[in-house]
Coordinates of C-alpha atoms and ligand atoms in Angstrom, one line a residue:
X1 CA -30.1 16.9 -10.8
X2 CA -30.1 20.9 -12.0
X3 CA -32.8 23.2 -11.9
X4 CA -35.1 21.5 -9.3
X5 CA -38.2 23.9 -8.6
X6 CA -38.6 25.0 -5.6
X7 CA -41.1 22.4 -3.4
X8 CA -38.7 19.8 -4.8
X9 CA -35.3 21.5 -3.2
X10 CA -37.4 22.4 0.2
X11 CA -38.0 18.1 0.7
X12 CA -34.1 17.4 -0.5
X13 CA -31.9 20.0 -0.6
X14 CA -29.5 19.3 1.9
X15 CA -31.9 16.3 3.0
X16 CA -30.9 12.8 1.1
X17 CA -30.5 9.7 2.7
X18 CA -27.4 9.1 5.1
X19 CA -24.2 7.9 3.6
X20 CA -23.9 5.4 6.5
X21 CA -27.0 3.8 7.5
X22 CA -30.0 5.0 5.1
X23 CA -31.6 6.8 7.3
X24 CA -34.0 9.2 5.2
X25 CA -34.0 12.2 7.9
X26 CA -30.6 13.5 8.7
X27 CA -29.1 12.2 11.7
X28 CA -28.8 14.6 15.1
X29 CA -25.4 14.6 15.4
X30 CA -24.7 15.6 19.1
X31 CA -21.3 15.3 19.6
X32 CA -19.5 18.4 20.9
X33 CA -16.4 16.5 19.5
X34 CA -15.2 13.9 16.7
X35 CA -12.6 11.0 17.4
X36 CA -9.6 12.2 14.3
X37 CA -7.5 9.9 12.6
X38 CA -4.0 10.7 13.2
X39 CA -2.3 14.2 13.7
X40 CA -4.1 16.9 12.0
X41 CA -6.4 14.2 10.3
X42 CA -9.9 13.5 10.6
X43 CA -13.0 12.6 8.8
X44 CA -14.3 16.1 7.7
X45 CA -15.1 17.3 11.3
X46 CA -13.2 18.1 14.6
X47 CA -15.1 20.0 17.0
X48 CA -18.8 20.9 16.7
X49 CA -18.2 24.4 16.8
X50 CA -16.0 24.5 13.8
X51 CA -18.5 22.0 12.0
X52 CA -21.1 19.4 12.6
X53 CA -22.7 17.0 9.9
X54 CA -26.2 18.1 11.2
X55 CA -25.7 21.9 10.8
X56 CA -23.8 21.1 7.0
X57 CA -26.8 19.4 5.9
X58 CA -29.2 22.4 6.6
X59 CA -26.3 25.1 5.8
X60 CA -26.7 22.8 2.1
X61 CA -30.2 23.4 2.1
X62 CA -30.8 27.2 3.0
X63 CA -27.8 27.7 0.7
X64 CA -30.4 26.1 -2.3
X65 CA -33.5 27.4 -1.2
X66 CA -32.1 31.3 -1.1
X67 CA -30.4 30.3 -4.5
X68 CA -26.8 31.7 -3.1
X69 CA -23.7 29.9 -3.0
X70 CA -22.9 29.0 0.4
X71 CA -24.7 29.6 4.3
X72 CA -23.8 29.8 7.6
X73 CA -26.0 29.6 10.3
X74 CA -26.2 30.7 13.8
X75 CA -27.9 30.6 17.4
X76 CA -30.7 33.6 16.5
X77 CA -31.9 36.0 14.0
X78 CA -29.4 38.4 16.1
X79 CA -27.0 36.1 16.3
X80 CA -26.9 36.3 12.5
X81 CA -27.1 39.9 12.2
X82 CA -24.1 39.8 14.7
X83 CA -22.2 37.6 12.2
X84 CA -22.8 40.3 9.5
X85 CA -21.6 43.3 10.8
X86 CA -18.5 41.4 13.0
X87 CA -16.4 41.7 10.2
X88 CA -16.9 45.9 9.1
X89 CA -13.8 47.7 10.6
X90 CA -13.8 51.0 12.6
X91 CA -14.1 53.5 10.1
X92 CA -16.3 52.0 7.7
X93 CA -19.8 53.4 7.1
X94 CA -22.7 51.4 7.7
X95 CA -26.2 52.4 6.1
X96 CA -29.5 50.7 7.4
X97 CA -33.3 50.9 6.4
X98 CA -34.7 53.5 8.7
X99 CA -37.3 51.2 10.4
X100 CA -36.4 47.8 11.5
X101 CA -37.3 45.8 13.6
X102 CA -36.0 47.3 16.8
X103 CA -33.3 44.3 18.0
X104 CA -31.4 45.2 15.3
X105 CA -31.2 48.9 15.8
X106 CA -30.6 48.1 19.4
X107 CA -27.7 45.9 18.1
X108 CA -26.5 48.6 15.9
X109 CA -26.5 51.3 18.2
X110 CA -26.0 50.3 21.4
X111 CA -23.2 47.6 20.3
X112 CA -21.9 48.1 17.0
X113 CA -21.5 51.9 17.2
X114 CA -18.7 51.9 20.2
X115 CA -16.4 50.0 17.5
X116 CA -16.1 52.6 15.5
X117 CA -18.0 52.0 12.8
X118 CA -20.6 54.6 11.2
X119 CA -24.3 53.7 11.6
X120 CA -26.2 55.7 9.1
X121 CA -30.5 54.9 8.9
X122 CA -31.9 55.7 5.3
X123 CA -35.2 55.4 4.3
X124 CA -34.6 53.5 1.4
X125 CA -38.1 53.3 0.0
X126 CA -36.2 56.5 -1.7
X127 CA -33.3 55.3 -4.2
X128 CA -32.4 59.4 -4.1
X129 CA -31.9 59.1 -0.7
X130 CA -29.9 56.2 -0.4
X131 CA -27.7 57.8 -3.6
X132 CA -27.3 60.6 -1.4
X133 CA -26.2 58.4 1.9
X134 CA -23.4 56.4 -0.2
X135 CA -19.6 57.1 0.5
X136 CA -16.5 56.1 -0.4
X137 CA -16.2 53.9 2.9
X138 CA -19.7 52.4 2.7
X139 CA -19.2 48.9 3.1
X140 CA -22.4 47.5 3.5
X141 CA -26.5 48.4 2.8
X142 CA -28.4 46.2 5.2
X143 CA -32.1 46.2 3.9
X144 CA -35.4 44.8 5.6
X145 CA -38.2 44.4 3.7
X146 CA -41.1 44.3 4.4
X147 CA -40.1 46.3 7.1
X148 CA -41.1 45.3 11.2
X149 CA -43.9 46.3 11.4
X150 CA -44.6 49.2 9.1
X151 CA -44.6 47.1 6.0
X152 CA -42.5 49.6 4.1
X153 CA -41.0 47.9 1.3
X154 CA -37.5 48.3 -0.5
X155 CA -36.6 47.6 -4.3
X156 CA -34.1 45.3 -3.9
X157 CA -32.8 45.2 -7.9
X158 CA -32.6 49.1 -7.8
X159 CA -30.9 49.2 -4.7
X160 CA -28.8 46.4 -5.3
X161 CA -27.6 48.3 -8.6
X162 CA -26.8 51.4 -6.8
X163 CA -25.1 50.1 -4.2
X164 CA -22.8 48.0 -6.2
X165 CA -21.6 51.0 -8.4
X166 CA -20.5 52.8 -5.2
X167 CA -18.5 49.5 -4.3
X168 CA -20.7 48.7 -1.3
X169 CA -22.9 45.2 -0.8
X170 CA -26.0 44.6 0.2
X171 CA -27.9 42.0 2.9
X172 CA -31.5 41.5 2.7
X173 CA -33.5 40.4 5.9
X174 CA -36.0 37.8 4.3
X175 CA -37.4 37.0 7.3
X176 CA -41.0 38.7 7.2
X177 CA -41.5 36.6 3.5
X178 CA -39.2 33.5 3.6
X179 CA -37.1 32.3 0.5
X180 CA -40.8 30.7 -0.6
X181 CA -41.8 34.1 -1.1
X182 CA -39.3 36.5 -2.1
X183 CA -35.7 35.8 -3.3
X184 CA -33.2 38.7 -2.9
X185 CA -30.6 37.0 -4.2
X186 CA -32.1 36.6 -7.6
X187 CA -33.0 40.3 -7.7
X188 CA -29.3 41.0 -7.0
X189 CA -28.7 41.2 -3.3
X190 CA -24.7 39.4 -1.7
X191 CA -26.3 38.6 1.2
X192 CA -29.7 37.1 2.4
X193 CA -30.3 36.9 6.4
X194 CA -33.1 35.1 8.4
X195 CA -34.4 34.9 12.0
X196 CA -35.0 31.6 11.0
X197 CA -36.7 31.5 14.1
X198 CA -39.5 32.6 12.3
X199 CA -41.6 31.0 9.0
X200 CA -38.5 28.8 8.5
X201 CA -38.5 26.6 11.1
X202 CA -42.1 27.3 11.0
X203 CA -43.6 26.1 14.3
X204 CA -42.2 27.9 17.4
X205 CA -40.3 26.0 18.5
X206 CA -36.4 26.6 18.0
X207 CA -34.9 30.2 17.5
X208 CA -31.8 30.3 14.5
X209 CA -30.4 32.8 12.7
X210 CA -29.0 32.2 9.2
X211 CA -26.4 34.2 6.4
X212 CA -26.4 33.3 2.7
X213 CA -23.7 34.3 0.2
X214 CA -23.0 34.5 -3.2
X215 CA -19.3 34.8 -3.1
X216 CA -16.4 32.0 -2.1
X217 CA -15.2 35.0 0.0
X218 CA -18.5 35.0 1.8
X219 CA -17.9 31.5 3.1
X220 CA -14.7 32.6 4.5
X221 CA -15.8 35.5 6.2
X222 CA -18.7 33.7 7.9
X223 CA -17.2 30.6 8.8
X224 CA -14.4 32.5 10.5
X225 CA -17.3 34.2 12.5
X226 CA -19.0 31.1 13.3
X227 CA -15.6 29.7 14.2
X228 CA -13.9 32.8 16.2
X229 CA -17.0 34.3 18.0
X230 CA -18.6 30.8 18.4
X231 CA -22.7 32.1 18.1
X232 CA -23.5 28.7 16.3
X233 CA -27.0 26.7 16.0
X234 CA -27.4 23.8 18.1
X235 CA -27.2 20.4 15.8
X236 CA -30.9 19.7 17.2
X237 CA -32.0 23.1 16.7
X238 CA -31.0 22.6 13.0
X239 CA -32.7 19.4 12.8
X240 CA -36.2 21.5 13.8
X241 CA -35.1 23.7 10.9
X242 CA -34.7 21.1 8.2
X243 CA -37.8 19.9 9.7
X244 CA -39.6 22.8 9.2
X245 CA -38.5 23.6 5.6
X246 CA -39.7 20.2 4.0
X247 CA -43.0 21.6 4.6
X248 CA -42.4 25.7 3.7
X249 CA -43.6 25.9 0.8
X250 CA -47.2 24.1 1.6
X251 CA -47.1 26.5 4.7
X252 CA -46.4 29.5 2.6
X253 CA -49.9 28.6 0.3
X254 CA -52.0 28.9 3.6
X255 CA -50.1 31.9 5.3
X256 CA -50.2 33.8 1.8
X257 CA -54.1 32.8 1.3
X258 CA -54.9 33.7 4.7
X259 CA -52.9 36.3 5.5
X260 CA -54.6 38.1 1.7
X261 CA -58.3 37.2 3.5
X262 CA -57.8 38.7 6.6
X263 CA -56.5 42.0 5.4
X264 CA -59.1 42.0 3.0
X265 CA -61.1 41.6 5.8
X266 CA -59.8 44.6 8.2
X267 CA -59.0 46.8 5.6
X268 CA -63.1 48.0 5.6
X269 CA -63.7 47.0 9.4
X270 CA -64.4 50.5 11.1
X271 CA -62.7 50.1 13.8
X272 CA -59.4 49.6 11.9
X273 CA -57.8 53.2 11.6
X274 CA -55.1 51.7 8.8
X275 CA -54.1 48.7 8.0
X276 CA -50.2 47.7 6.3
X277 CA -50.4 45.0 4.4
X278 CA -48.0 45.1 0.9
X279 CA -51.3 43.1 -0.7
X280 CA -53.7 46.1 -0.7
X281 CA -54.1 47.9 -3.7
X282 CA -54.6 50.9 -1.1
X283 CA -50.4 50.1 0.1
X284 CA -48.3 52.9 -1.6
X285 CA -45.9 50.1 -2.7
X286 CA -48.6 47.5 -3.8
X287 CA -46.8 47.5 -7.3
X288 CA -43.9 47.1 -6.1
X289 CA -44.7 44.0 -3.7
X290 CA -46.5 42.4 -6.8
X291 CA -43.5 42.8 -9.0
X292 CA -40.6 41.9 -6.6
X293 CA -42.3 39.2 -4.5
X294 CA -43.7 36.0 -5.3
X295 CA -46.7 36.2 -2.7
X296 CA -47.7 38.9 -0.1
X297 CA -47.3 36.6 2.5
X298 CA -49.3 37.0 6.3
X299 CA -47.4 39.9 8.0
X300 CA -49.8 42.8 8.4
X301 CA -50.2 45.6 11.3
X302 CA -53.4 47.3 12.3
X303 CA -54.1 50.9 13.9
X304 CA -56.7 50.9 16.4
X305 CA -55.5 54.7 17.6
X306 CA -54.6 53.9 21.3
X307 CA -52.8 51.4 23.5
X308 CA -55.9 50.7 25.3
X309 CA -58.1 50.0 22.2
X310 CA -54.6 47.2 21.5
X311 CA -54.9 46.3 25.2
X312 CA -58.7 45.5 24.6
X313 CA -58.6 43.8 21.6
X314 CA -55.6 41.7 22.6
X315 CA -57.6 40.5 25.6
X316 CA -60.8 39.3 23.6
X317 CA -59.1 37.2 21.0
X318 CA -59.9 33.7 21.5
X319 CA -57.6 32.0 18.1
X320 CA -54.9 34.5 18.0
X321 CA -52.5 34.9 20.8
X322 CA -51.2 37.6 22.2
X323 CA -47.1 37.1 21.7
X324 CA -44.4 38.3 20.2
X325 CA -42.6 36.6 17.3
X326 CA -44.4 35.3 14.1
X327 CA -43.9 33.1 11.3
X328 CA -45.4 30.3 13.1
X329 CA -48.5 27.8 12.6
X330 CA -50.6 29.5 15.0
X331 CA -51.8 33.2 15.0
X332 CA -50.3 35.6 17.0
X333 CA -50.8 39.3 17.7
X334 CA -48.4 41.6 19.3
X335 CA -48.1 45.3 20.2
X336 CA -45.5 46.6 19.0
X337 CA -44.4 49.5 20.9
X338 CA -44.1 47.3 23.8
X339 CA -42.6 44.3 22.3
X340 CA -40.4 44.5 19.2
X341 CA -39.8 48.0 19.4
X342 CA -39.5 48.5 23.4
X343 CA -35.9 48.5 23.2
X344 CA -36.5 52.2 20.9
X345 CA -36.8 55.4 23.0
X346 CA -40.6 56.7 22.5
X347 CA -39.0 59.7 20.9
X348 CA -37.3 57.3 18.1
X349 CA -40.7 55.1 17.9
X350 CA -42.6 58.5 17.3
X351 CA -40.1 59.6 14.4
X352 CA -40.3 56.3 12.3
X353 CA -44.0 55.8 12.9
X354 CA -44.1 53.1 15.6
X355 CA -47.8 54.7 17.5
X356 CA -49.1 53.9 20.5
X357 CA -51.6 52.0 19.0
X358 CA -50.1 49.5 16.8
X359 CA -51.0 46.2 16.6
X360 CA -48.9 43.7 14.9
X361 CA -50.5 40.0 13.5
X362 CA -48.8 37.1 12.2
X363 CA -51.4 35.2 10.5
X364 CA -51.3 31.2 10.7
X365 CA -52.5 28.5 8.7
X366 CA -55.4 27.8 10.5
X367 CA -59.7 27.9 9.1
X368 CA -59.4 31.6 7.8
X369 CA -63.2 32.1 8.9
X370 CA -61.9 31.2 12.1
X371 CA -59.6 33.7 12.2
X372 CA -61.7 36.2 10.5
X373 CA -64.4 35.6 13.1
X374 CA -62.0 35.8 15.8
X375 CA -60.9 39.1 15.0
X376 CA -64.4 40.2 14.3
X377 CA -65.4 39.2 17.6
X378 CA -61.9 41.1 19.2
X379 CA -62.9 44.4 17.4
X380 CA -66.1 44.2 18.9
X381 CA -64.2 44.6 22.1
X382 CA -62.3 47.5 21.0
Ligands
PLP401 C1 -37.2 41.0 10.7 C2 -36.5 40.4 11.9 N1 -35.1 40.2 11.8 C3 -34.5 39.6 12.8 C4 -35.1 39.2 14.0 C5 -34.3 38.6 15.1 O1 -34.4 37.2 15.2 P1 -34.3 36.4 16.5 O2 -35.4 36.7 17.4 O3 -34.3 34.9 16.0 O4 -33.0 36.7 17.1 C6 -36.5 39.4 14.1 C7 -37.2 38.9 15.3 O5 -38.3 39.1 15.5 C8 -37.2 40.0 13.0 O6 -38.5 40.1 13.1

């Protein structure tokens, strides 16, 4: 049936009853192997790593939910990222948004570089600058926005449109907003990627990575990645996934709701210094988020001025934990100097504005007062 909105796809995209026995779920396949049916013949699958029924089922349903033609996923958010920039060639010029999270610079600079290829980091909240980065051997503009942690936002339509005209694509990492919340694709990206680790799966429990195209040449280029270099997702760990995104956009609601109280909250508490949250009408890019998103979702990060106000105010949360990742049920908090961005030189953290005293907070769909009291109660501390 066309044109299914979007809580419809999340529950059956990808997710109808099996063929074989009815089942409503999809079936674990966990078979490294399938029995074939003569010499070169089989019954759509051959090895696991090539293909598994599982992993086509939720590659069917990202593919729908990011509105792109085709997906590929892998074993992590890196492992994704991996898949991306396998295929540039040495000489081919690379341009990145100047704060990401840090695995991905530490990917790009401490493994991609030595192949040859040209890393370049643009702040591409400037469309000048990013004009001014383009060459005739850019091949690809990878974008994250919302940015880890700072929050910093990129137009994707404008950027998309520039980048085109010099003959170079562009990949989004959706992974701080989920397809629920923002869809790149729409706004004219080639290329979505998730850590679908995060508010995809949804509950903590399984890490993924995932790669959405637009283009039939996409699907080649991937699947020869998954294939060759082998970084795939685990048929149960796709299962979790599919799991996870029946539910999305209901989880989306609550993060978005609460993640819009509890800024609203800290954004007059005292002993916040600054707060980044796209949501605020006091965020430089508030109009943008409003206009290019479809929520401002429950990524924020806080700046209590020192690592031992963080260390203080980590240790008297009660709801909220104190861990790293995000995008989960529960509330977490993380300090991001020592965590997502540890693998960055303090030099580098101190040149794209990763301070001492940055705190991090993934807000979860539990009680907002709860939460709101919690940090209350945690600030008292500081
Ligand atoms: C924005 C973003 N992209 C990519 C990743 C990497 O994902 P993974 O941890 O699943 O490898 C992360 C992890 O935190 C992330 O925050």
């Amino acid at each position: 049936m066309p044109d299914q909105k979007y809580a419809t796809l999340a529950v059956h995209a990808g997710q109808y009853p099996d063929p074989q026995t009815g089942a409503v779920n999809v079936p674990v396949y966990l078979t490294s192997t399938f029995e074939l049916t003569g010499i070169g013949t089989d019954k759509g699958w051959d090895y696991s790593r090539a293909g598994n029924p599982t992993r086509d089922r939720l590659e069917e349903a990202l593919a729908a939910l990011e509105g792109g033609l085709n997906a590929h996923v892998f074993g992590s958010g890196m492992a994704a990222i991996s898949a991306l920039v396998a295929p540039l060639h040495a000489g081919d010029h690379l341009i990145c948004s100047h704060n990401v999270y840090g695995g991905t610079a530490r990917l790009l600079d401490q493994v991609i570089r030595h192949y040859g290829i040209e890393i370049e980091y643009v702040d591409l909240t400037s469309l000048d600058a990013l004009s001014a980065a383009l060459k005739p051997n850019t091949k690809l503009v990878h974008v994250e926005t919302p940015t880890n942690p700072l929050m910093q936002l990129t137009d994707i339509a404008a950027v998309s449109e520039i980048a085109h005209r010099a003959g170079a694509e562009v990949s989004v990492d959706n992974t701080f907003l989920s397809p629920a919340l923002q869809s790149p694709i729409a706004l004219g990206a080639d290329i979505v990627m998730h850590s679908t680790t995060k508010f995809l799966n949804g509950h903590s429990d399984g890490l993924g990575g995932v790669l959405v195209g637009t283009k039939p040449e996409h699907r080649e280029r991937f699947y020869l990645i998954q294939k060759a270099m082998g970084g795939i997702l685990s048929p149960f760990e796709c299962f979790l996934v599919l799991r996870g995104i029946k539910t999305l956009p209901l989880r989306m609601k609550q993060h978005d709701e609460n993640g819009r109280a509890v800024a609203e909250f800290l954004s007059t508490h005292p002993k916040v210094k600054k707060i980044f949250y796209p949501g605020l009408k006091s965020h430089p890019q508030f109009e943008l988020a409003a206009r290019q998103q479809k929520g401002f979702g429950s990524m924020m990060t806080l700046e209590l001025g020192s690592r031992e106000a963080v260390g203080r105010f980590l240790a008297a949360l009660q709801v909220f934990l104190n861990a790293e990742s995000l995008g989960g049920v529960e509330s977490l908090a993380s300090h991001s100097a020592t965590t997502t961005h540890a693998a960055l030189t303090d030099e580098k953290r101190a040149e794209i504005g990763i301070t001492p005293g940055l705190v991090r907070l993934s807000v979860g769909i539990e009680d907002k007062d709860d939460l709101i009291a919690d940090l209350a109660q945690a600030l008292d501390a500081v």
